[in-house]
Amino acid sequence: MTINYQYKNVQSPTKITLSDEKTAGHADHWRILTDDMSHDVPQWLQQMIEHAALPKGLNANASAKDSCLLLSEDQPCHINQVLAMKDGKPERFINAYPCVDGPYGLTCKIERLIVNDNSHDAVLRLRSTDGSIVYAFDQLYTANRHLYQQNTSYFVNFSAWAHEITLSEQNEVIMVEDKEAIRYHRAFNDIVAANDGQVPDDLQEQIKDWQPTTKEQMEPVEINLGHMCAYLFGDTLGQEDEAWCQGQVLGKQETLFNGKSVILFDVVILREQDTDPFVVRMGAMNTTSNQAIQVNDYVQANIWLQAAIYKENQATNKQTQPS
């Protein structure tokens, strides 16, 4: 009898290790939720133990026998807590951070991990199928840390906490006066409108053949920068998950985090032709100014972007669309 063995060289993504001194920690993230961290956070951590769950991530066999244990809650806004384990029992506290559940996501490859192994803080550098680079804090690093593979596509769920969210500046406009740029803009709009809102396969050929029929069609075009979608990640190593973005609100609802009212905004922050939109569910405190933001408004926000990779979401690799 002949036995054939197939060897697979499975490699982890590139990993950059940060020291405790170079790791920012989560004080600023807790300040989004409370002005009294020394009182509220220990109380919240104690309360969550009573109804904590074990998030599996990519690991179908999450167990309290692991050297480190990740605890979470089944709530839209919740806490993840990391404990060191010994003989199946908690030995010491490692870390804790507030999370938002994100129902939307993109298919990405993990290009790099920026990690503090002491605190289990990790920032993922992700490349989406359309080539966009996204940095996000890994909610599930403790559960997934040994399972990530290089050059493997994962469906990644994204969410965020908003340090600040405001209506976009509506008077930021630019005037396009270049004749060829104007012609391209008018042609694109006319062709897509004539095609019932769909982009035809021969778009570039049709644009090349398009000619204006009125003088007004070649007038300068005014573009409102407040109606653009944009995403800029941080420029400090290990803090690239602190991002600035602008986008359109597609959905809005309210929830509670330990008795505090939170608004969840579904915001599309990247929306390009022929690519999946990048939609992020953002948690923001329920203030008068945040309550005034409505669906379809364009907003600017400083956010802490988060990612979560679950085994059960890898089968379909499809993004849920906000209602």
PDB file of C-alpha atoms in Angstrom, residues 18-25 116-121:
ATOM      1  CA  LEU A  18       5.802  46.650  20.396  1.00  0.00           C
ATOM      2  CA  SER A  19       7.064  47.185  23.938  1.00  0.00           C
ATOM      3  CA  ASP A  20       4.781  48.309  26.757  1.00  0.00           C
ATOM      4  CA  GLU A  21       6.325  51.794  26.511  1.00  0.00           C
ATOM      5  CA  LYS A  22       5.335  52.090  22.843  1.00  0.00           C
ATOM      6  CA  THR A  23       1.794  50.766  23.337  1.00  0.00           C
ATOM      7  CA  ALA A  24      -0.824  53.489  23.755  1.00  0.00           C
ATOM      8  CA  GLY A  25      -3.250  51.531  25.957  1.00  0.00           C
ATOM      9  CA  ASN A 116       2.134  43.840  22.218  1.00  0.00           C
ATOM     10  CA  ASP A 117       2.304  40.248  23.457  1.00  0.00           C
ATOM     11  CA  ASN A 118       2.082  41.326  27.101  1.00  0.00           C
ATOM     12  CA  SER A 119      -1.216  43.197  26.767  1.00  0.00           C
ATOM     13  CA  HIS A 120      -2.600  41.261  23.764  1.00  0.00           C
ATOM     14  CA  ASP A 121      -3.159  44.538  21.928  1.00  0.00           C
TER      15      ASP A 121
END
